[in-house]
Amino acid sequence: MPPVSNIYHQAPSCWDRVKQGFMIGFCVGMASGVIFGGYSVIRYGLRGKEMIRNLGKAVLQGSGTFGTFMAIGSGIRC
């Protein structure tokens, strides 16, 4: 039988939950930015430097926006 430990696990703090919500939202926003940004790049027929610039902008806007809203939602639930 293993020895009994007096260490108790604590629930994550509110700040940890907000950070986790932001990171989850950031990842989901990146995925949606790639999908929707890729569609618009293909639709407009962009190639080369313009394609990378527009796709990067869509990914950053989507990930930042969705991450912010997820962080706010996680903060409200604390």
Coordinates of C-alpha atoms in Angstrom, one line a residue, residues 43-70:
R43 CA -11.7 33.2 -54.5
Y44 CA -9.7 36.4 -55.2
G45 CA -7.0 34.4 -57.0
L46 CA -4.1 35.8 -55.0
R47 CA -0.6 34.3 -55.3
G48 CA 2.7 34.9 -53.7
K49 CA 3.3 37.7 -51.3
E50 CA -0.3 39.0 -51.3
M51 CA -1.6 35.5 -50.5
I52 CA 0.6 35.1 -47.5
R53 CA -0.2 38.7 -46.3
N54 CA -4.0 38.3 -46.6
L55 CA -4.0 34.8 -45.1
G56 CA -1.9 35.9 -42.2
K57 CA -4.1 38.8 -41.5
A58 CA -7.2 36.7 -41.5
V59 CA -5.6 34.2 -39.2
L60 CA -4.4 36.8 -36.7
Q61 CA -7.8 38.7 -36.7
G62 CA -9.8 35.5 -36.2
S63 CA -7.6 34.1 -33.5
G64 CA -7.3 37.4 -31.6
T65 CA -11.0 38.1 -31.7
F66 CA -12.1 34.6 -30.8
G67 CA -9.5 34.3 -28.1
T68 CA -10.5 37.6 -26.6
F69 CA -14.2 36.6 -26.4
M70 CA -13.3 33.2 -25.0

